[in-house]
PDB file of C-alpha atoms and ligand atoms in Angstrom:
ATOM      1  CA  UNK Y   1     -94.316-165.682-114.934  1.00 50.00           C
ATOM      2  CA  UNK Y   2     -92.252-168.548-116.449  1.00 57.00           C
ATOM      3  CA  UNK Y   3     -90.003-167.607-119.403  1.00 60.00           C
ATOM      4  CA  UNK Y   4     -91.028-169.484-122.592  1.00 63.00           C
ATOM      5  CA  UNK Y   5     -88.461-172.032-123.751  1.00 72.00           C
ATOM      6  CA  UNK Y   6     -86.774-171.724-127.156  1.00 67.00           C
ATOM      7  CA  UNK Y   7     -88.735-174.760-128.275  1.00 76.00           C
ATOM      8  CA  UNK Y   8     -92.042-173.114-127.329  1.00 71.00           C
ATOM      9  CA  UNK Y   9     -91.058-169.908-129.164  1.00 64.00           C
ATOM     10  CA  UNK Y  10     -90.203-171.877-132.317  1.00 67.00           C
ATOM     11  CA  UNK Y  11     -93.513-173.715-132.080  1.00 74.00           C
ATOM     12  CA  UNK Y  12     -95.373-170.404-131.779  1.00 65.00           C
ATOM     13  CA  UNK Y  13     -93.500-168.983-134.794  1.00 61.00           C
ATOM     14  CA  UNK Y  14     -94.313-172.083-136.863  1.00 69.00           C
ATOM     15  CA  UNK Y  15     -97.995-171.740-135.968  1.00 77.00           C
ATOM     16  CA  UNK Y  16     -98.041-168.036-136.890  1.00 85.00           C
ATOM     17  CA  UNK Y  17    -100.345-167.238-139.780  1.00 91.00           C
ATOM     18  CA  UNK Y  18     -98.203-164.266-140.808  1.00 96.00           C
ATOM     19  CA  UNK Y  19     -96.341-164.144-144.112  1.00 96.00           C
ATOM     20  CA  UNK Y  20     -94.069-161.494-145.587  1.00 97.00           C
ATOM     21  CA  UNK Y  21     -95.704-159.583-148.417  1.00 98.00           C
ATOM     22  CA  UNK Y  22     -94.402-156.800-150.651  1.00 98.00           C
ATOM     23  CA  UNK Y  23     -96.755-153.911-151.372  1.00 98.00           C
ATOM     24  CA  UNK Y  24     -95.614-151.993-154.469  1.00 98.00           C
ATOM     25  CA  UNK Y  25     -97.408-148.643-154.240  1.00 98.00           C
ATOM     26  CA  UNK Y  26     -97.484-145.892-156.844  1.00 98.00           C
ATOM     27  CA  UNK Y  27     -96.604-142.769-154.871  1.00 98.00           C
ATOM     28  CA  UNK Y  28     -97.264-139.219-156.012  1.00 98.00           C
ATOM     29  CA  UNK Y  29     -96.705-136.011-154.111  1.00 98.00           C
ATOM     30  CA  UNK Y  30     -97.018-132.851-156.228  1.00 97.00           C
ATOM     31  CA  UNK Y  31     -95.090-130.913-153.565  1.00 96.00           C
ATOM     32  CA  UNK Y  32     -92.040-133.114-154.178  1.00 95.00           C
ATOM     33  CA  UNK Y  33     -92.155-134.133-157.843  1.00 96.00           C
ATOM     34  CA  UNK Y  34     -94.321-133.970-160.958  1.00 95.00           C
ATOM     35  CA  UNK Y  35     -93.615-137.654-161.526  1.00 97.00           C
ATOM     36  CA  UNK Y  36     -95.192-140.597-159.749  1.00 98.00           C
ATOM     37  CA  UNK Y  37     -92.921-143.418-158.678  1.00 98.00           C
ATOM     38  CA  UNK Y  38     -93.292-146.952-157.347  1.00 98.00           C
ATOM     39  CA  UNK Y  39     -92.196-147.671-153.801  1.00 98.00           C
ATOM     40  CA  UNK Y  40     -91.914-151.119-152.193  1.00 98.00           C
ATOM     41  CA  UNK Y  41     -92.876-151.890-148.596  1.00 98.00           C
ATOM     42  CA  UNK Y  42     -92.472-155.256-146.930  1.00 98.00           C
ATOM     43  CA  UNK Y  43     -94.902-156.159-144.195  1.00 98.00           C
ATOM     44  CA  UNK Y  44     -95.893-159.152-142.111  1.00 97.00           C
ATOM     45  CA  UNK Y  45     -99.539-159.931-142.616  1.00 97.00           C
ATOM     46  CA  UNK Y  46    -102.053-162.734-142.205  1.00 97.00           C
ATOM     47  CA  UNK Y  47    -103.201-163.715-145.726  1.00 97.00           C
ATOM     48  CA  UNK Y  48    -106.765-163.658-144.403  1.00 97.00           C
ATOM     49  CA  UNK Y  49    -106.401-159.916-143.820  1.00 98.00           C
ATOM     50  CA  UNK Y  50    -107.298-157.375-146.484  1.00 98.00           C
ATOM     51  CA  UNK Y  51    -105.301-155.013-148.643  1.00 98.00           C
ATOM     52  CA  UNK Y  52    -106.695-152.181-146.506  1.00 98.00           C
ATOM     53  CA  UNK Y  53    -105.128-153.794-143.410  1.00 98.00           C
ATOM     54  CA  UNK Y  54    -101.794-153.887-145.248  1.00 98.00           C
ATOM     55  CA  UNK Y  55    -102.086-150.196-146.147  1.00 98.00           C
ATOM     56  CA  UNK Y  56    -102.859-149.399-142.514  1.00 98.00           C
ATOM     57  CA  UNK Y  57     -99.772-151.302-141.341  1.00 98.00           C
ATOM     58  CA  UNK Y  58     -97.644-149.315-143.795  1.00 98.00           C
ATOM     59  CA  UNK Y  59     -99.187-145.985-142.828  1.00 98.00           C
ATOM     60  CA  UNK Y  60     -99.137-146.587-139.087  1.00 98.00           C
ATOM     61  CA  UNK Y  61     -95.799-148.410-138.760  1.00 98.00           C
ATOM     62  CA  UNK Y  62     -93.607-147.534-141.745  1.00 98.00           C
ATOM     63  CA  UNK Y  63     -94.562-144.317-143.513  1.00 98.00           C
ATOM     64  CA  UNK Y  64     -97.197-141.968-142.133  1.00 98.00           C
ATOM     65  CA  UNK Y  65     -97.174-139.909-145.329  1.00 98.00           C
ATOM     66  CA  UNK Y  66     -98.883-142.659-147.339  1.00 98.00           C
ATOM     67  CA  UNK Y  67    -102.206-141.132-148.366  1.00 98.00           C
ATOM     68  CA  UNK Y  68    -105.416-142.978-149.192  1.00 98.00           C
ATOM     69  CA  UNK Y  69    -109.127-142.710-148.495  1.00 98.00           C
ATOM     70  CA  UNK Y  70    -111.122-145.154-146.408  1.00 98.00           C
ATOM     71  CA  UNK Y  71    -113.961-144.847-143.964  1.00 98.00           C
ATOM     72  CA  UNK Y  72    -116.242-147.784-143.181  1.00 98.00           C
ATOM     73  CA  UNK Y  73    -113.701-150.573-143.883  1.00 97.00           C
ATOM     74  CA  UNK Y  74    -116.626-152.866-144.705  1.00 97.00           C
ATOM     75  CA  UNK Y  75    -117.573-152.275-148.342  1.00 97.00           C
ATOM     76  CA  UNK Y  76    -120.306-149.745-147.632  1.00 97.00           C
ATOM     77  CA  UNK Y  77    -118.947-146.202-148.035  1.00 98.00           C
ATOM     78  CA  UNK Y  78    -117.211-146.707-151.395  1.00 98.00           C
ATOM     79  CA  UNK Y  79    -114.227-144.536-150.505  1.00 98.00           C
ATOM     80  CA  UNK Y  80    -111.332-146.975-150.981  1.00 98.00           C
ATOM     81  CA  UNK Y  81    -111.597-148.017-154.629  1.00 98.00           C
ATOM     82  CA  UNK Y  82    -108.084-148.426-155.998  1.00 98.00           C
ATOM     83  CA  UNK Y  83    -106.268-150.338-158.675  1.00 98.00           C
ATOM     84  CA  UNK Y  84    -104.895-153.510-157.077  1.00 98.00           C
ATOM     85  CA  UNK Y  85    -102.795-155.768-159.289  1.00 98.00           C
ATOM     86  CA  UNK Y  86    -104.124-153.826-162.279  1.00 97.00           C
ATOM     87  CA  UNK Y  87    -107.809-154.246-161.428  1.00 97.00           C
ATOM     88  CA  UNK Y  88    -110.206-151.848-159.727  1.00 98.00           C
ATOM     89  CA  UNK Y  89    -111.247-153.175-156.340  1.00 98.00           C
ATOM     90  CA  UNK Y  90    -112.189-151.997-152.859  1.00 98.00           C
ATOM     91  CA  UNK Y  91    -109.134-152.381-150.621  1.00 98.00           C
ATOM     92  CA  UNK Y  92    -111.402-153.301-147.704  1.00 98.00           C
ATOM     93  CA  UNK Y  93    -112.991-156.184-149.604  1.00 98.00           C
ATOM     94  CA  UNK Y  94    -109.840-157.653-151.143  1.00 98.00           C
ATOM     95  CA  UNK Y  95    -108.207-160.445-149.170  1.00 98.00           C
ATOM     96  CA  UNK Y  96    -104.436-160.826-149.445  1.00 98.00           C
ATOM     97  CA  UNK Y  97    -104.787-164.569-150.049  1.00 97.00           C
ATOM     98  CA  UNK Y  98    -106.980-163.945-153.105  1.00 97.00           C
ATOM     99  CA  UNK Y  99    -104.440-161.851-155.020  1.00 96.00           C
ATOM    100  CA  UNK Y 100    -101.299-164.011-155.094  1.00 90.00           C
ATOM    101  CA  UNK Y 101     -99.239-162.634-152.185  1.00 90.00           C
ATOM    102  CA  UNK Y 102     -96.139-164.490-153.421  1.00 93.00           C
ATOM    103  CA  UNK Y 103     -95.591-161.663-155.918  1.00 96.00           C
ATOM    104  CA  UNK Y 104     -95.489-157.941-155.099  1.00 98.00           C
ATOM    105  CA  UNK Y 105     -99.015-156.572-154.781  1.00 98.00           C
ATOM    106  CA  UNK Y 106     -99.292-153.431-156.894  1.00 98.00           C
ATOM    107  CA  UNK Y 107    -101.526-150.662-155.577  1.00 98.00           C
ATOM    108  CA  UNK Y 108    -102.228-147.462-157.495  1.00 98.00           C
ATOM    109  CA  UNK Y 109    -104.890-144.788-157.806  1.00 98.00           C
ATOM    110  CA  UNK Y 110    -107.928-145.426-160.006  1.00 98.00           C
ATOM    111  CA  UNK Y 111    -107.537-144.158-163.571  1.00 98.00           C
ATOM    112  CA  UNK Y 112    -109.193-141.296-165.437  1.00 97.00           C
ATOM    113  CA  UNK Y 113    -109.404-138.890-162.490  1.00 98.00           C
ATOM    114  CA  UNK Y 114    -106.622-136.505-161.468  1.00 97.00           C
ATOM    115  CA  UNK Y 115    -104.360-137.919-158.771  1.00 98.00           C
ATOM    116  CA  UNK Y 116    -104.013-135.474-155.884  1.00 98.00           C
ATOM    117  CA  UNK Y 117    -101.656-137.512-153.697  1.00 98.00           C
ATOM    118  CA  UNK Y 118    -100.686-141.202-153.696  1.00 98.00           C
ATOM    119  CA  UNK Y 119    -103.984-143.130-153.929  1.00 98.00           C
ATOM    120  CA  UNK Y 120    -106.294-140.116-153.600  1.00 98.00           C
ATOM    121  CA  UNK Y 121    -107.942-138.779-156.756  1.00 98.00           C
ATOM    122  CA  UNK Y 122    -110.098-135.716-157.347  1.00 98.00           C
ATOM    123  CA  UNK Y 123    -113.627-137.189-157.305  1.00 98.00           C
ATOM    124  CA  UNK Y 124    -115.362-133.918-158.191  1.00 98.00           C
ATOM    125  CA  UNK Y 125    -115.896-134.651-161.946  1.00 97.00           C
ATOM    126  CA  UNK Y 126    -117.314-138.052-160.952  1.00 98.00           C
ATOM    127  CA  UNK Y 127    -119.759-136.522-158.456  1.00 98.00           C
ATOM    128  CA  UNK Y 128    -120.696-133.730-160.878  1.00 98.00           C
ATOM    129  CA  UNK Y 129    -121.841-136.333-163.430  1.00 98.00           C
ATOM    130  CA  UNK Y 130    -123.818-138.002-160.622  1.00 98.00           C
ATOM    131  CA  UNK Y 131    -125.472-134.712-159.659  1.00 98.00           C
ATOM    132  CA  UNK Y 132    -126.248-133.977-163.318  1.00 98.00           C
ATOM    133  CA  UNK Y 133    -128.608-136.960-163.646  1.00 98.00           C
ATOM    134  CA  UNK Y 134    -130.751-135.733-160.720  1.00 97.00           C
ATOM    135  CA  UNK Y 135    -130.258-138.672-158.343  1.00 97.00           C
ATOM    136  CA  UNK Y 136    -133.366-138.047-156.271  1.00 96.00           C
ATOM    137  CA  UNK Y 137    -137.076-138.833-156.477  1.00 95.00           C
ATOM    138  CA  UNK Y 138    -139.060-136.198-158.405  1.00 94.00           C
ATOM    139  CA  UNK Y 139    -142.823-136.048-157.920  1.00 90.00           C
ATOM    140  CA  UNK Y 140    -145.358-133.344-158.591  1.00 83.00           C
ATOM    141  CA  UNK Y 141    -148.503-132.626-156.606  1.00 77.00           C
ATOM    142  CA  UNK Y 142    -150.681-135.253-154.936  1.00 70.00           C
ATOM    143  CA  UNK Y 143    -148.577-135.104-151.821  1.00 78.00           C
ATOM    144  CA  UNK Y 144    -149.293-138.368-150.036  1.00 76.00           C
ATOM    145  CA  UNK Y 145    -150.247-138.404-146.399  1.00 84.00           C
ATOM    146  CA  UNK Y 146    -148.229-141.603-146.010  1.00 84.00           C
ATOM    147  CA  UNK Y 147    -145.459-143.382-147.934  1.00 84.00           C
ATOM    148  CA  UNK Y 148    -145.724-143.650-151.729  1.00 88.00           C
ATOM    149  CA  UNK Y 149    -146.751-147.221-152.360  1.00 89.00           C
ATOM    150  CA  UNK Y 150    -145.090-149.443-154.941  1.00 94.00           C
ATOM    151  CA  UNK Y 151    -145.678-153.065-155.886  1.00 97.00           C
ATOM    152  CA  UNK Y 152    -142.929-155.606-155.269  1.00 97.00           C
ATOM    153  CA  UNK Y 153    -142.780-156.123-159.029  1.00 97.00           C
ATOM    154  CA  UNK Y 154    -142.226-152.407-159.704  1.00 97.00           C
ATOM    155  CA  UNK Y 155    -139.589-152.243-156.962  1.00 97.00           C
ATOM    156  CA  UNK Y 156    -137.776-155.187-158.505  1.00 98.00           C
ATOM    157  CA  UNK Y 157    -137.417-153.254-161.787  1.00 97.00           C
ATOM    158  CA  UNK Y 158    -134.587-151.098-160.381  1.00 98.00           C
ATOM    159  CA  UNK Y 159    -133.465-153.191-157.404  1.00 98.00           C
ATOM    160  CA  UNK Y 160    -129.996-153.897-158.835  1.00 98.00           C
ATOM    161  CA  UNK Y 161    -129.077-150.264-159.349  1.00 98.00           C
ATOM    162  CA  UNK Y 162    -130.080-149.276-155.797  1.00 98.00           C
ATOM    163  CA  UNK Y 163    -126.975-151.127-154.577  1.00 98.00           C
ATOM    164  CA  UNK Y 164    -124.513-148.526-155.885  1.00 98.00           C
ATOM    165  CA  UNK Y 165    -122.111-147.116-153.278  1.00 98.00           C
ATOM    166  CA  UNK Y 166    -120.573-144.497-155.616  1.00 98.00           C
ATOM    167  CA  UNK Y 167    -117.102-145.976-155.377  1.00 98.00           C
ATOM    168  CA  UNK Y 168    -116.195-145.046-158.997  1.00 98.00           C
ATOM    169  CA  UNK Y 169    -114.626-148.464-159.665  1.00 98.00           C
ATOM    170  CA  UNK Y 170    -116.818-148.737-162.786  1.00 98.00           C
ATOM    171  CA  UNK Y 171    -116.311-145.279-164.263  1.00 98.00           C
ATOM    172  CA  UNK Y 172    -112.573-145.352-163.648  1.00 98.00           C
ATOM    173  CA  UNK Y 173    -112.251-148.721-165.405  1.00 98.00           C
ATOM    174  CA  UNK Y 174    -114.048-147.532-168.551  1.00 98.00           C
ATOM    175  CA  UNK Y 175    -111.763-146.922-171.569  1.00 98.00           C
ATOM    176  CA  UNK Y 176    -114.199-144.341-172.957  1.00 98.00           C
ATOM    177  CA  UNK Y 177    -113.908-142.357-169.714  1.00 98.00           C
ATOM    178  CA  UNK Y 178    -110.102-142.675-169.727  1.00 97.00           C
ATOM    179  CA  UNK Y 179    -110.029-141.095-173.177  1.00 95.00           C
ATOM    180  CA  UNK Y 180    -112.607-138.422-172.485  1.00 92.00           C
ATOM    181  CA  UNK Y 181    -113.563-137.487-168.929  1.00 90.00           C
ATOM    182  CA  UNK Y 182    -116.603-135.607-170.308  1.00 94.00           C
ATOM    183  CA  UNK Y 183    -118.438-138.938-170.712  1.00 97.00           C
ATOM    184  CA  UNK Y 184    -121.048-139.254-167.955  1.00 98.00           C
ATOM    185  CA  UNK Y 185    -119.640-142.682-167.154  1.00 98.00           C
ATOM    186  CA  UNK Y 186    -121.339-145.868-165.972  1.00 98.00           C
ATOM    187  CA  UNK Y 187    -121.880-144.810-162.342  1.00 98.00           C
ATOM    188  CA  UNK Y 188    -123.944-141.766-163.304  1.00 98.00           C
ATOM    189  CA  UNK Y 189    -125.992-143.882-165.724  1.00 98.00           C
ATOM    190  CA  UNK Y 190    -126.568-146.549-163.053  1.00 98.00           C
ATOM    191  CA  UNK Y 191    -127.892-143.865-160.723  1.00 98.00           C
ATOM    192  CA  UNK Y 192    -130.087-142.389-163.458  1.00 98.00           C
ATOM    193  CA  UNK Y 193    -131.413-145.914-164.105  1.00 98.00           C
ATOM    194  CA  UNK Y 194    -132.312-146.248-160.434  1.00 98.00           C
ATOM    195  CA  UNK Y 195    -134.802-143.345-160.783  1.00 98.00           C
ATOM    196  CA  UNK Y 196    -135.840-143.661-164.457  1.00 98.00           C
ATOM    197  CA  UNK Y 197    -137.288-147.110-163.732  1.00 98.00           C
ATOM    198  CA  UNK Y 198    -138.846-146.153-160.394  1.00 97.00           C
ATOM    199  CA  UNK Y 199    -142.647-146.162-160.884  1.00 96.00           C
ATOM    200  CA  UNK Y 200    -143.016-143.344-158.310  1.00 94.00           C
ATOM    201  CA  UNK Y 201    -140.702-140.945-160.133  1.00 95.00           C
ATOM    202  CA  UNK Y 202    -141.913-138.374-162.673  1.00 94.00           C
ATOM    203  CA  UNK Y 203    -138.669-137.096-164.186  1.00 96.00           C
ATOM    204  CA  UNK Y 204    -137.649-140.130-166.231  1.00 95.00           C
ATOM    205  CA  UNK Y 205    -138.111-138.265-169.510  1.00 96.00           C
ATOM    206  CA  UNK Y 206    -135.904-135.424-168.283  1.00 96.00           C
ATOM    207  CA  UNK Y 207    -133.153-137.805-167.187  1.00 97.00           C
ATOM    208  CA  UNK Y 208    -133.304-139.650-170.500  1.00 97.00           C
ATOM    209  CA  UNK Y 209    -132.820-136.355-172.352  1.00 97.00           C
ATOM    210  CA  UNK Y 210    -129.823-135.534-170.148  1.00 97.00           C
ATOM    211  CA  UNK Y 211    -128.270-138.869-171.127  1.00 97.00           C
ATOM    212  CA  UNK Y 212    -129.228-138.453-174.801  1.00 96.00           C
ATOM    213  CA  UNK Y 213    -126.275-136.102-174.993  1.00 93.00           C
ATOM    214  CA  UNK Y 214    -123.042-136.435-176.965  1.00 93.00           C
ATOM    215  CA  UNK Y 215    -121.398-137.311-173.650  1.00 94.00           C
ATOM    216  CA  UNK Y 216    -124.256-139.586-172.576  1.00 96.00           C
ATOM    217  CA  UNK Y 217    -125.179-143.257-172.946  1.00 97.00           C
ATOM    218  CA  UNK Y 218    -124.378-143.516-176.637  1.00 97.00           C
ATOM    219  CA  UNK Y 219    -120.678-143.202-175.814  1.00 97.00           C
ATOM    220  CA  UNK Y 220    -120.751-146.622-174.150  1.00 98.00           C
ATOM    221  CA  UNK Y 221    -119.057-149.258-176.311  1.00 97.00           C
ATOM    222  CA  UNK Y 222    -120.303-152.209-174.248  1.00 97.00           C
ATOM    223  CA  UNK Y 223    -116.831-153.251-173.121  1.00 97.00           C
ATOM    224  CA  UNK Y 224    -118.124-154.619-169.781  1.00 98.00           C
ATOM    225  CA  UNK Y 225    -115.093-153.384-167.776  1.00 98.00           C
ATOM    226  CA  UNK Y 226    -117.566-151.573-165.532  1.00 98.00           C
ATOM    227  CA  UNK Y 227    -119.570-154.710-164.782  1.00 98.00           C
ATOM    228  CA  UNK Y 228    -116.380-156.653-164.024  1.00 98.00           C
ATOM    229  CA  UNK Y 229    -115.161-153.912-161.683  1.00 98.00           C
ATOM    230  CA  UNK Y 230    -118.324-153.319-159.652  1.00 98.00           C
ATOM    231  CA  UNK Y 231    -117.756-154.525-156.065  1.00 98.00           C
ATOM    232  CA  UNK Y 232    -121.519-154.636-155.511  1.00 98.00           C
ATOM    233  CA  UNK Y 233    -122.077-157.044-158.380  1.00 98.00           C
ATOM    234  CA  UNK Y 234    -124.370-154.621-160.203  1.00 98.00           C
ATOM    235  CA  UNK Y 235    -125.017-155.525-163.828  1.00 98.00           C
ATOM    236  CA  UNK Y 236    -123.788-152.118-164.920  1.00 98.00           C
ATOM    237  CA  UNK Y 237    -123.621-152.739-168.667  1.00 98.00           C
ATOM    238  CA  UNK Y 238    -127.129-154.241-168.614  1.00 98.00           C
ATOM    239  CA  UNK Y 239    -128.422-151.113-166.856  1.00 98.00           C
ATOM    240  CA  UNK Y 240    -126.789-148.933-169.520  1.00 98.00           C
ATOM    241  CA  UNK Y 241    -128.388-151.060-172.244  1.00 98.00           C
ATOM    242  CA  UNK Y 242    -131.786-150.638-170.584  1.00 98.00           C
ATOM    243  CA  UNK Y 243    -131.386-146.872-170.549  1.00 98.00           C
ATOM    244  CA  UNK Y 244    -130.409-146.929-174.241  1.00 97.00           C
ATOM    245  CA  UNK Y 245    -133.465-149.039-175.032  1.00 97.00           C
ATOM    246  CA  UNK Y 246    -135.706-146.689-173.029  1.00 97.00           C
ATOM    247  CA  UNK Y 247    -134.342-143.785-175.077  1.00 96.00           C
ATOM    248  CA  UNK Y 248    -135.282-145.542-178.310  1.00 94.00           C
ATOM    249  CA  UNK Y 249    -138.686-146.861-177.248  1.00 92.00           C
ATOM    250  CA  UNK Y 250    -139.529-144.175-174.670  1.00 79.00           C
ATOM    251  CA  UNK Y 251    -140.909-146.997-172.536  1.00 73.00           C
ATOM    252  CA  UNK Y 252    -139.618-147.392-169.025  1.00 77.00           C
TER     253      UNK Y 252
HETATM  254 FE1  SF4 I   1    -119.160-148.571-157.609  1.00 54.51          FE
HETATM  255 FE2  SF4 I   1    -120.710-150.390-158.818  1.00 54.51          FE
HETATM  256 FE3  SF4 I   1    -121.716-147.991-158.161  1.00 54.51          FE
HETATM  257 FE4  SF4 I   1    -119.974-148.200-160.129  1.00 54.51          FE
HETATM  258  S1  SF4 I   1    -122.029-149.084-160.075  1.00 54.51           S
HETATM  259  S2  SF4 I   1    -119.960-146.653-158.520  1.00 54.51           S
HETATM  260  S3  SF4 I   1    -118.637-149.818-159.400  1.00 54.51           S
HETATM  261  S4  SF4 I   1    -120.966-149.574-156.757  1.00 54.51           S
HETATM  262 FE1  F3S I   2    -117.466-148.232-170.450  1.00 54.51          FE
HETATM  263 FE2  F3S I   2    -118.922-150.053-169.243  1.00 54.51          FE
HETATM  264 FE3  F3S I   2    -119.687-149.090-171.536  1.00 54.51          FE
HETATM  265  S1  F3S I   2    -116.742-150.025-169.345  1.00 54.51           S
HETATM  266  S2  F3S I   2    -117.808-148.656-172.564  1.00 54.51           S
HETATM  267  S3  F3S I   2    -119.494-147.947-169.668  1.00 54.51           S
HETATM  268  S4  F3S I   2    -119.885-151.177-170.862  1.00 54.51           S
HETATM  269 FE1  FES I   3    -115.723-148.060-147.083  1.00 54.51          FE
HETATM  270 FE2  FES I   3    -113.970-149.702-148.269  1.00 54.51          FE
HETATM  271  S1  FES I   3    -113.606-148.288-146.656  1.00 54.51           S
HETATM  272  S2  FES I   3    -116.007-149.294-148.836  1.00 54.51           S
END
């Protein structure tokens, strides 16, 4: 095979889409120190790639101890919510070119949940709040011999809140939750909404009472951080308002 000329190699380099980007990652390893610290990594990356691709390059090529969660890599599983340039986002849905790669890209764990290592937090309190609102269809008797029918209009009533992927970007961006992790948080309320407003469900009243708690919906101060953070575009604050209204009117 012919050896490429210097000119050809320079041409190829000029055409390369790769740029050098600094990832500034907040590292924490309780086996080494009680303190978290920032660490910089420089990588070559195509700006059309995602923050998750950058984290993979670091983990696979530079430092295998870097710890983070990810699974689907396509915005479905909700496992890679993290704070990127100070805002909660999914690493797999955030393109490098969209977050000003000329400056260091800061990456840290989501707030309000205990950091276990690097970008991994303990999600158990988050999932406990989710379990507490009974996120499943409750029906009594009249077992159907086929699917439970529902009009398109009734289905539309809770369509938005069915999109939740339980990523915790909303709950971990809520100042009320930062101050008091006992608050159910927006994600649990979104998932309660999904069943409260489902015409086939028969436990709406029970769920409303669960959220009528000192740690329930009334803690929400309508700051909209949750709506801004949701990678699925769910109108989280609106859903919380609807649950509050249902509690007052008992109509849902
Ligand atoms: Fe994530 Fe949105 Fe669900 Fe909150 S409501 S957990 S931000 S998908
Ligand atoms: Fe928190 Fe969202 Fe309410 S950010 S205060 S749950 S509007
Ligand atoms: Fe599944 Fe990002 S890895 S949502």
